[in-house]
Coordinates of C-alpha atoms in Angstrom, one line a residue:
Chain A
M1141 CA 14.9 18.1 -31.8
N1142 CA 18.3 16.1 -32.6
N1143 CA 19.1 12.6 -32.7
K1144 CA 20.8 12.4 -29.2
P1145 CA 19.2 10.1 -26.5
L1146 CA 16.4 11.5 -24.4
I1147 CA 17.2 10.7 -20.6
L1148 CA 14.9 11.1 -17.7
I1149 CA 16.4 12.3 -14.5
T1150 CA 14.9 12.6 -10.9
N1151 CA 16.2 12.5 -7.5
D1152 CA 15.2 12.3 -3.8
D1153 CA 17.1 15.1 -2.5
G1154 CA 15.3 17.8 -4.2
Y1155 CA 15.9 19.9 -7.7
A1156 CA 18.5 22.0 -5.8
A1157 CA 20.8 19.0 -4.9
P1158 CA 24.4 19.4 -6.3
G1159 CA 24.2 15.8 -7.3
F1160 CA 21.3 15.9 -9.2
N1161 CA 22.6 19.2 -11.1
A1162 CA 26.2 17.7 -11.6
L1163 CA 24.5 14.5 -13.3
I1164 CA 22.2 16.5 -15.4
N1165 CA 25.4 18.3 -16.7
M1166 CA 27.3 15.6 -17.3
V1167 CA 24.6 13.6 -19.0
S1168 CA 23.5 16.9 -21.0
E1169 CA 26.9 16.2 -22.9
F1170 CA 25.5 13.2 -24.8
A1171 CA 21.9 13.5 -24.3
R1172 CA 18.5 15.4 -24.3
V1173 CA 17.5 15.8 -20.6
V1174 CA 13.9 16.2 -19.0
A1175 CA 14.7 16.5 -15.2
V1176 CA 11.7 16.1 -12.7
A1177 CA 12.7 16.4 -9.0
P1178 CA 10.9 17.4 -5.7
E1179 CA 10.7 20.9 -4.5
I1180 CA 12.2 19.5 -1.3
P1181 CA 14.4 16.9 -0.1
Q1182 CA 12.5 13.5 -0.1
S1183 CA 15.0 11.0 1.4
G1184 CA 13.7 8.0 2.9
K1185 CA 10.0 8.2 0.9
S1186 CA 10.5 4.9 -0.7
H1187 CA 8.1 4.0 -3.2
A1188 CA 5.5 6.5 -1.5
I1189 CA 2.8 8.3 -3.8
T1190 CA 0.8 11.3 -3.0
M1191 CA -3.0 10.4 -2.9
D1192 CA -4.4 12.7 -0.5
H1193 CA -3.3 15.9 -1.9
P1194 CA -2.8 17.6 -5.5
L1195 CA 0.7 18.1 -7.3
F1196 CA 2.1 21.4 -8.8
I1197 CA 4.8 21.3 -11.1
R1198 CA 7.1 24.5 -11.8
K1199 CA 9.5 24.6 -14.7
I1200 CA 12.8 25.7 -13.4
R1201 CA 14.9 25.9 -16.3
Q1202 CA 14.8 25.2 -20.0
D1203 CA 17.6 25.1 -23.0
N1204 CA 18.1 23.6 -25.7
N1205 CA 19.1 20.3 -24.4
V1206 CA 17.7 20.3 -21.0
T1207 CA 14.4 20.9 -19.1
I1208 CA 14.2 21.0 -15.4
Y1209 CA 10.9 20.7 -13.2
A1210 CA 10.2 20.8 -9.7
C1211 CA 7.4 19.0 -8.4
S1212 CA 5.6 18.9 -5.1
G1213 CA 5.4 15.2 -4.4
T1214 CA 7.4 12.6 -4.0
P1215 CA 10.1 10.9 -6.3
T1216 CA 7.7 8.5 -7.7
D1217 CA 5.0 11.0 -8.1
C1218 CA 7.9 12.8 -10.4
I1219 CA 8.3 9.8 -12.5
K1220 CA 4.7 9.3 -12.9
L1221 CA 4.2 12.8 -13.9
A1222 CA 6.8 12.8 -16.1
F1223 CA 5.4 9.8 -18.0
D1224 CA 1.7 10.7 -17.8
R1225 CA 2.3 14.8 -18.5
L1226 CA 5.4 16.0 -19.2
L1227 CA 7.5 13.6 -21.7
Q1228 CA 6.8 14.2 -25.2
E1229 CA 8.5 10.9 -26.4
R1230 CA 9.4 8.0 -24.6
P1231 CA 13.0 8.2 -22.9
S1232 CA 15.9 5.7 -23.5
L1233 CA 16.8 5.5 -20.0
T1234 CA 15.7 6.9 -16.6
L1235 CA 18.3 8.4 -14.1
S1236 CA 17.7 8.6 -10.1
G1237 CA 20.7 10.8 -8.4
I1238 CA 23.2 11.3 -7.8
N1239 CA 21.6 10.7 -4.3
H1240 CA 24.0 12.3 -1.2
G1241 CA 24.1 9.2 1.1
S1242 CA 24.2 5.4 0.4
N1243 CA 21.6 3.0 -0.8
S1244 CA 23.3 -0.2 -0.3
A1245 CA 22.1 -3.4 1.6
I1246 CA 18.4 -2.6 3.0
S1247 CA 18.3 1.0 2.3
V1248 CA 17.0 0.2 -1.0
I1249 CA 13.6 -0.4 0.5
Y1250 CA 13.1 2.7 2.3
S1251 CA 15.1 4.8 -0.6
G1252 CA 13.2 7.4 -2.4
T1253 CA 16.0 7.3 -5.3
I1254 CA 15.4 3.7 -5.7
G1255 CA 11.5 3.8 -5.3
A1256 CA 11.8 6.2 -8.2
A1257 CA 13.9 4.3 -10.4
A1258 CA 12.1 1.2 -9.9
E1259 CA 8.6 3.1 -10.7
A1260 CA 10.6 4.0 -14.1
S1261 CA 11.3 0.6 -15.0
Y1262 CA 7.7 -0.4 -15.0
Y1263 CA 7.3 1.9 -18.1
G1264 CA 9.5 -0.6 -19.8
I1265 CA 12.4 1.7 -19.6
P1266 CA 16.4 0.5 -18.0
A1267 CA 16.4 2.8 -14.8
I1268 CA 19.2 3.2 -12.8
G1269 CA 19.7 4.7 -9.1
L1270 CA 23.0 6.4 -8.2
S1271 CA 24.2 7.1 -5.1
L1272 CA 27.5 8.4 -3.6
I1273 CA 27.7 6.8 0.0
D1274 CA 28.5 10.1 1.5
H1275 CA 26.0 12.6 3.1
N1276 CA 27.8 15.5 2.7
T1277 CA 26.2 17.7 -0.1
E1278 CA 29.7 19.2 -0.5
A1279 CA 31.3 16.0 -1.5
D1280 CA 33.7 15.6 -4.5
L1281 CA 31.7 14.0 -7.4
E1282 CA 34.6 13.7 -9.7
A1283 CA 34.9 9.8 -9.2
T1284 CA 31.2 9.3 -8.9
L1285 CA 30.5 11.0 -12.2
H1286 CA 33.5 9.4 -14.0
Y1287 CA 32.1 5.7 -13.1
S1288 CA 28.4 7.0 -13.9
R1289 CA 29.3 8.3 -17.4
K1290 CA 30.9 4.9 -18.1
I1291 CA 27.9 2.8 -16.4
I1292 CA 25.2 5.1 -18.3
L1293 CA 26.9 4.7 -21.9
D1294 CA 26.9 0.9 -21.3
V1295 CA 23.6 0.6 -20.8
I1296 CA 22.4 3.0 -23.3
N1297 CA 24.8 1.4 -26.2
R1298 CA 24.3 -2.2 -25.2
K1299 CA 21.0 -3.7 -27.0
D1300 CA 21.2 -7.0 -25.2
L1301 CA 20.3 -5.9 -21.8
P1302 CA 17.7 -7.7 -19.7
K1303 CA 14.3 -6.0 -19.4
P1304 CA 12.9 -4.7 -17.2
L1305 CA 16.3 -3.5 -15.8
C1306 CA 16.7 -1.6 -12.4
L1307 CA 20.1 -1.0 -11.1
N1308 CA 21.1 0.1 -7.7
V1309 CA 24.6 1.6 -8.2
N1310 CA 26.6 2.9 -4.9
F1311 CA 29.9 4.7 -5.4
P1312 CA 32.8 4.5 -2.6
T1313 CA 33.9 7.8 -1.2
L1314 CA 37.4 7.5 -3.4
A1315 CA 39.2 9.2 -5.8
T1316 CA 39.1 7.8 -9.6
D1317 CA 42.5 6.4 -9.6
Q1318 CA 41.7 4.6 -5.8
I1319 CA 38.5 2.9 -7.2
K1320 CA 39.2 -0.9 -8.3
G1321 CA 36.5 -1.1 -10.6
I1322 CA 32.7 -2.0 -11.0
K1323 CA 31.4 -4.7 -9.4
L1324 CA 28.1 -6.8 -9.8
C1325 CA 26.7 -7.8 -6.6
R1326 CA 23.7 -9.1 -4.6
Q1327 CA 22.2 -7.0 -1.8
S1328 CA 23.8 -7.4 1.5
R1329 CA 21.7 -8.9 4.2
G1330 CA 21.1 -6.9 7.4
V1331 CA 18.4 -4.5 8.8
W1332 CA 18.7 -1.1 10.4
I1333 CA 18.7 -1.2 14.1
E1334 CA 17.0 1.7 15.4
E1335 CA 18.0 3.8 18.6
F1336 CA 15.3 6.7 18.8
E1337 CA 16.9 9.8 20.3
Q1338 CA 14.6 11.3 23.0
H1339 CA 14.6 15.2 22.9
F1340 CA 12.1 17.7 24.8
D1341 CA 10.8 20.8 23.5
P1342 CA 10.4 23.9 25.4
K1343 CA 7.1 22.8 26.7
G1344 CA 8.6 19.7 28.2
R1345 CA 6.9 17.6 25.3
E1346 CA 9.1 14.3 24.3
Y1347 CA 10.1 13.9 20.7
Y1348 CA 12.0 11.5 18.8
W1349 CA 14.7 11.5 16.2
L1350 CA 15.5 8.5 13.9
G1351 CA 19.0 6.9 14.4
G1352 CA 20.2 3.5 14.5
H1353 CA 23.0 1.4 13.1
F1354 CA 23.1 -1.2 10.3
H1355 CA 22.9 -4.8 11.7
D1356 CA 24.8 -7.3 9.5
R1357 CA 22.8 -10.7 9.1
E1358 CA 25.1 -11.8 6.5
D1359 CA 25.1 -15.7 6.3
G1360 CA 26.8 -16.3 2.7
D1361 CA 30.0 -15.3 0.8
K1362 CA 30.3 -11.8 1.9
T1363 CA 32.4 -10.9 -1.2
E1364 CA 29.5 -11.1 -3.3
T1365 CA 27.5 -8.5 -1.5
D1366 CA 27.4 -4.6 -2.2
Q1367 CA 28.5 -3.7 1.4
W1368 CA 31.8 -5.6 0.6
A1369 CA 32.2 -4.3 -2.4
L1370 CA 31.9 -0.6 -1.2
E1371 CA 34.1 -1.4 1.8
N1372 CA 37.0 -2.8 -0.7
G1373 CA 37.1 0.2 -3.1
Y1374 CA 34.5 -1.1 -6.0
V1375 CA 31.6 0.8 -7.3
S1376 CA 28.6 -1.9 -6.6
I1377 CA 25.7 -2.7 -8.9
V1378 CA 22.9 -4.6 -7.6
P1379 CA 20.2 -5.2 -10.1
V1380 CA 16.8 -5.0 -8.3
E1381 CA 13.4 -6.8 -8.5
M1382 CA 10.9 -4.5 -7.0
Y1383 CA 7.6 -5.5 -9.1
D1384 CA 6.5 -9.3 -8.0
M1385 CA 6.8 -9.2 -4.2
T1386 CA 5.6 -12.7 -3.8
S1387 CA 7.5 -15.1 -1.8
Y1388 CA 7.3 -18.1 -3.8
S1389 CA 9.4 -20.2 -1.5
T1390 CA 7.0 -19.3 1.4
L1391 CA 4.1 -19.8 -0.8
E1392 CA 4.9 -23.3 -1.4
L1393 CA 5.6 -24.2 2.3
L1394 CA 2.3 -22.6 3.1
K1395 CA 0.5 -24.6 1.3
G1396 CA -1.3 -27.4 3.2
I1397 CA -0.7 -25.1 6.4
I1398 CA -3.0 -22.4 5.7
K1399 CA -6.2 -23.8 4.4
Chain B
M551 CA -0.3 -9.0 33.2
N552 CA -1.7 -12.2 31.9
N553 CA -0.7 -14.9 29.7
K554 CA -2.6 -13.9 26.6
P555 CA -0.3 -13.3 23.7
L556 CA 0.5 -9.7 23.0
I557 CA -0.1 -8.2 19.3
L558 CA 1.3 -5.1 18.0
I559 CA -1.3 -3.5 15.5
T560 CA -0.6 -0.6 13.2
N561 CA -2.2 0.9 9.9
D562 CA -2.0 3.4 7.4
D563 CA -5.5 5.2 7.7
G564 CA -4.6 6.7 11.2
Y565 CA -5.6 5.6 14.7
A566 CA -9.2 7.2 14.2
A567 CA -9.9 4.7 11.3
P568 CA -12.9 2.6 11.8
G569 CA -10.8 -0.9 10.5
F570 CA -8.1 -0.4 12.8
N571 CA -10.4 0.2 15.9
A572 CA -12.6 -3.3 14.8
L573 CA -9.7 -5.2 14.7
I574 CA -8.3 -3.9 18.1
N575 CA -11.9 -4.9 19.4
M576 CA -11.8 -8.3 18.0
V577 CA -8.1 -9.4 18.8
S578 CA -8.5 -7.9 22.5
E579 CA -10.7 -10.6 22.9
F580 CA -8.1 -13.1 23.1
A581 CA -5.0 -11.1 23.2
R582 CA -3.4 -8.1 24.8
V583 CA -2.7 -5.3 22.3
V584 CA -0.4 -2.2 21.8
A585 CA -1.3 -0.3 18.9
V586 CA 0.4 2.4 17.2
A587 CA -1.0 4.2 14.2
P588 CA -0.3 7.6 12.5
E589 CA -2.4 10.8 13.4
I590 CA -3.4 11.5 10.1
P591 CA -4.1 9.0 6.8
Q592 CA -1.0 7.9 5.5
S593 CA -2.5 5.8 2.5
G594 CA 0.4 5.3 -0.4
K595 CA 3.5 6.1 1.9
S596 CA 5.1 2.8 1.1
H597 CA 7.9 2.0 3.3
A598 CA 8.7 5.6 3.7
I599 CA 10.4 6.6 7.2
T600 CA 10.8 10.0 8.5
M601 CA 14.4 11.2 8.5
D602 CA 14.1 15.1 8.5
H603 CA 11.7 15.7 11.1
P604 CA 11.3 14.7 14.6
L605 CA 8.4 12.3 15.7
F606 CA 5.8 12.9 18.4
I607 CA 3.8 10.3 20.2
R608 CA 0.5 10.6 21.9
K609 CA -1.2 7.9 24.2
I610 CA -4.8 7.8 23.1
R611 CA -6.3 5.1 25.4
Q612 CA -5.3 2.5 28.0
D613 CA -7.3 0.1 29.7
N614 CA -6.3 -3.7 30.8
N615 CA -5.7 -5.3 27.5
V616 CA -5.4 -2.4 25.2
T617 CA -3.2 0.4 24.7
I618 CA -3.4 2.8 21.8
Y619 CA -0.8 5.2 20.8
A620 CA -0.9 8.0 17.9
C621 CA 2.7 8.6 16.2
S622 CA 3.2 11.7 14.0
G623 CA 5.0 9.7 11.3
T624 CA 4.7 6.9 8.9
P625 CA 3.0 3.4 9.5
T626 CA 6.8 2.1 9.4
D627 CA 8.0 4.8 11.9
C628 CA 5.0 3.3 14.0
I629 CA 6.7 -0.2 13.8
K630 CA 10.1 1.4 14.6
L631 CA 9.1 3.3 17.5
A632 CA 7.0 0.6 18.8
F633 CA 9.8 -2.0 19.0
D634 CA 12.6 0.6 20.1
R635 CA 10.6 2.7 22.6
L636 CA 6.9 1.4 23.4
L637 CA 6.9 -2.4 23.7
Q638 CA 7.9 -3.9 27.1
E639 CA 8.4 -7.4 25.4
R640 CA 8.5 -8.8 21.9
P641 CA 4.9 -9.4 20.5
S642 CA 3.6 -12.9 19.1
L643 CA 2.3 -11.1 16.0
T644 CA 2.1 -7.8 14.4
L645 CA -1.1 -6.9 12.4
S646 CA -1.4 -3.9 10.0
G647 CA -5.0 -2.8 8.9
I648 CA -7.6 -3.2 8.7
N649 CA -7.1 -1.2 5.8
H650 CA -9.9 0.7 4.1
G651 CA -9.1 -0.3 -0.1
S652 CA -7.4 -3.0 -1.8
N653 CA -3.6 -4.0 -1.4
S654 CA -3.8 -6.6 -4.0
A655 CA -1.5 -6.8 -7.2
I656 CA 1.3 -4.1 -7.3
S657 CA -0.5 -2.0 -4.8
V658 CA 1.5 -4.0 -2.4
I659 CA 4.6 -1.9 -3.4
Y660 CA 2.6 1.7 -2.5
S661 CA 1.0 0.4 0.5
G662 CA 1.8 1.8 3.9
T663 CA -0.3 -1.0 5.3
I664 CA 2.3 -3.7 3.9
G665 CA 5.1 -1.3 4.3
A666 CA 4.6 -1.4 7.9
A667 CA 3.9 -5.5 7.9
A668 CA 7.2 -5.8 6.0
E669 CA 9.1 -3.7 8.5
A670 CA 7.6 -5.5 11.4
S671 CA 8.8 -9.1 9.8
Y672 CA 12.5 -8.0 9.8
Y673 CA 12.4 -7.8 13.8
G674 CA 11.3 -11.6 13.3
I675 CA 7.9 -11.3 14.4
P676 CA 5.3 -12.7 11.9
A677 CA 3.2 -10.1 10.2
I678 CA -0.2 -10.0 8.3
G679 CA -1.5 -6.9 6.4
L680 CA -5.4 -7.0 6.3
S681 CA -7.2 -5.1 3.6
L682 CA -10.7 -4.8 2.8
I683 CA -10.9 -3.7 -1.1
D684 CA -13.7 -1.0 -0.3
H685 CA -12.5 2.4 0.2
N686 CA -15.5 3.3 1.8
T687 CA -14.9 3.8 5.7
E688 CA -18.5 2.8 6.5
A689 CA -18.0 -0.6 4.9
D690 CA -19.5 -3.6 6.6
L691 CA -16.7 -5.3 8.6
E692 CA -18.0 -8.2 9.7
A693 CA -17.0 -11.0 7.0
T694 CA -13.6 -9.4 7.2
L695 CA -13.4 -9.7 11.0
H696 CA -14.7 -13.2 10.9
Y697 CA -11.8 -14.4 8.3
S698 CA -9.1 -12.0 9.9
R699 CA -9.9 -13.9 13.3
K700 CA -9.6 -17.4 11.6
I701 CA -6.1 -16.6 9.9
I702 CA -4.7 -14.5 13.0
L703 CA -5.4 -17.4 15.1
D704 CA -4.0 -19.9 12.6
V705 CA -0.9 -17.9 12.7
I706 CA -0.8 -17.5 16.4
N707 CA -1.2 -21.3 17.1
R708 CA 1.0 -22.9 14.5
K709 CA 4.3 -23.3 15.4
D710 CA 5.5 -24.9 12.1
L711 CA 5.4 -21.5 10.1
P712 CA 8.1 -20.2 7.8
K713 CA 10.1 -17.4 9.1
P714 CA 10.2 -14.5 8.4
L715 CA 6.7 -14.5 7.6
C716 CA 4.7 -11.5 6.1
L717 CA 1.2 -12.1 4.6
N718 CA -0.6 -9.8 2.5
V719 CA -4.1 -10.6 3.1
N720 CA -7.1 -8.9 0.8
F721 CA -10.8 -9.5 1.4
P722 CA -13.7 -9.3 -1.2
T723 CA -16.7 -7.1 -0.3
L724 CA -19.0 -10.1 0.3
A725 CA -21.1 -11.3 3.1
T726 CA -19.6 -14.0 5.2
D727 CA -21.9 -16.7 3.7
Q728 CA -21.1 -15.5 0.2
I729 CA -17.4 -16.0 0.6
K730 CA -16.0 -19.2 -0.7
G731 CA -13.0 -19.5 1.6
I732 CA -9.2 -18.4 1.7
K733 CA -6.9 -18.8 -1.3
L734 CA -3.0 -18.8 -1.1
C735 CA -2.1 -16.5 -4.2
R736 CA 0.8 -15.4 -6.0
Q737 CA 0.7 -11.5 -6.9
S738 CA -1.1 -10.8 -9.9
R739 CA 1.4 -8.9 -12.6
G740 CA 0.3 -5.7 -13.6
V741 CA 0.9 -2.3 -13.2
W742 CA -1.2 1.0 -12.3
I743 CA -1.2 3.4 -15.5
E744 CA -1.8 6.9 -14.4
E745 CA -4.0 9.5 -15.8
F746 CA -3.3 12.5 -13.7
E747 CA -6.7 15.0 -13.6
Q748 CA -5.8 18.5 -14.3
H749 CA -7.1 21.1 -12.3
F750 CA -6.9 24.9 -11.8
D751 CA -6.7 27.0 -8.8
P752 CA -8.5 30.4 -8.0
K753 CA -5.2 32.0 -9.3
G754 CA -5.0 29.9 -12.6
R755 CA -2.3 27.6 -11.5
E756 CA -2.3 24.1 -12.7
Y757 CA -2.5 21.3 -10.4
Y758 CA -2.9 17.6 -10.9
W759 CA -4.7 14.6 -8.9
L760 CA -3.2 11.0 -9.1
G761 CA -5.8 9.2 -11.1
G762 CA -5.2 5.7 -13.1
H763 CA -6.5 2.3 -13.6
F764 CA -5.2 -1.2 -13.2
H765 CA -3.2 -2.3 -16.2
D766 CA -3.3 -6.2 -16.4
R767 CA 0.0 -7.5 -17.8
E768 CA -0.9 -11.3 -16.3
D769 CA 0.8 -14.0 -18.5
G770 CA 0.6 -17.0 -16.2
D771 CA -2.5 -19.0 -15.0
K772 CA -4.5 -16.4 -13.5
T773 CA -6.2 -18.5 -11.0
E774 CA -3.2 -18.5 -9.2
T775 CA -3.2 -14.8 -8.7
D776 CA -4.8 -12.6 -5.8
Q777 CA -6.8 -10.4 -8.1
W778 CA -8.4 -13.6 -9.6
A779 CA -9.0 -14.9 -6.3
L780 CA -10.8 -11.5 -5.1
E781 CA -12.9 -11.2 -8.1
N782 CA -14.3 -15.0 -7.8
G783 CA -15.5 -14.6 -4.1
Y784 CA -12.2 -15.7 -2.0
V785 CA -10.1 -14.2 0.7
S786 CA -6.6 -13.9 -0.9
I787 CA -3.4 -14.5 1.0
V788 CA -0.2 -13.6 -0.8
P789 CA 3.4 -14.3 1.3
V790 CA 5.3 -11.2 0.5
E791 CA 9.0 -11.1 0.2
M792 CA 10.2 -7.2 0.9
Y793 CA 13.7 -7.9 2.1
D794 CA 16.4 -8.9 -0.3
M795 CA 15.3 -7.1 -3.5
T796 CA 18.3 -8.8 -5.5
S797 CA 17.0 -9.7 -9.1
Y798 CA 19.2 -12.9 -9.2
S799 CA 18.1 -13.8 -12.8
T800 CA 19.2 -10.3 -14.1
L801 CA 22.3 -10.9 -11.7
E802 CA 23.3 -13.9 -13.8
L803 CA 22.3 -12.3 -17.2
L804 CA 24.7 -8.9 -16.8
K805 CA 27.8 -11.1 -15.8
G806 CA 29.9 -10.9 -18.7
I807 CA 27.8 -7.8 -19.9
I808 CA 28.5 -4.9 -17.5
K809 CA 32.4 -5.2 -16.5

């Protein structure tokens, strides 16, 4: 035991992902790390939990400052198991990532990375989801790590941050000296429009691959959004609320209509 | 083709679930139905999508008014495939359920039932998640069907409802004449506290089953909440916002702190 802060790390690409391991290496310079990640990639798993199967945990590596486990479940399962079974003390911070691929705009809803971060925030611990907007797992992580370090140290060292805190941070695919800085944003409005690709198996049976493109529904000042920030060379930070899902405006409108 | 409205139905318990089939039967009295449900139970799948595997669709049944498909993916996959590949026209309404088990309070976050309903609402169609707070798939559905019918007809017939509309409706385990009525609510504040049960397989390997109990964090007027409504004999309706996840209050607080 030493007096470095304890940081819990998970991801949704699985424990072998380069972004996850690069984040652990960087954070272990100034913190103790317990990391719990899925055995296999779990992209798009949202806030899913495993209810119908039991969960297995495997210790992957342990040294002075770093313990890594693989879990047979989802990213949210990893967080729940960490808090209930694996952590010996409360961490100072939870990180989820570094994800290989964007979690900007409405991708936040489908994202296992952000699902896990939101789950961690329910335990009263600040949580940060970190995503590089490049699906290539061999992408250069230098700029992402540079800015991740800055944001993580900011969140650890500031004592005046709002609680609960869950940040969705996305990084552009630029070199460190090309990034213009960090921008606090709101989520860009828009949805994914699906175009399933139809294929046929050797027996002639149809199957479908999820495809699609982002459909912009932005009706406000675009410069306030995460999409704009990323397209214009900034690191985007969107504070996320994924706890009380009540639409209070709709609730008011419905009073008197539904009785 | 006839002039009855078209209703899309999905669920997260799988196409064989009694609640799903009872809902189809009831709705088909006044509507045409296209139903697309998962092949196998998908409880707790939240808003998950299938990104790493292709999806298969099987037609289960077709008659004049009702077509039922099973899909190899998640509830949200069912909705996306329905809109992209299976529907010949835009439906008037999407229903998800009748779920066997509660989706009140924070269960809304983990729920495949509500994930699918929220997804449908992105297409501009009103969506209703319907859940009976009883996990027993042989539970009596009479009161649930009675009130479901009333709420569905209300939503179809009113032209002045707010858009997008996504309602999380939960039914108590009471007979029709014991239910006090319908109550518009906000989501009850609280979280699930996990207590994973530890077991051992024949080789002595540990595994864990997700368990736990609901931990109340309610700090306001309890009578406004879905938990209170259900415990006091009402059908609860919570309008859900699952689109823009920005925490605007936190965004304001962070300005000046994170730069």
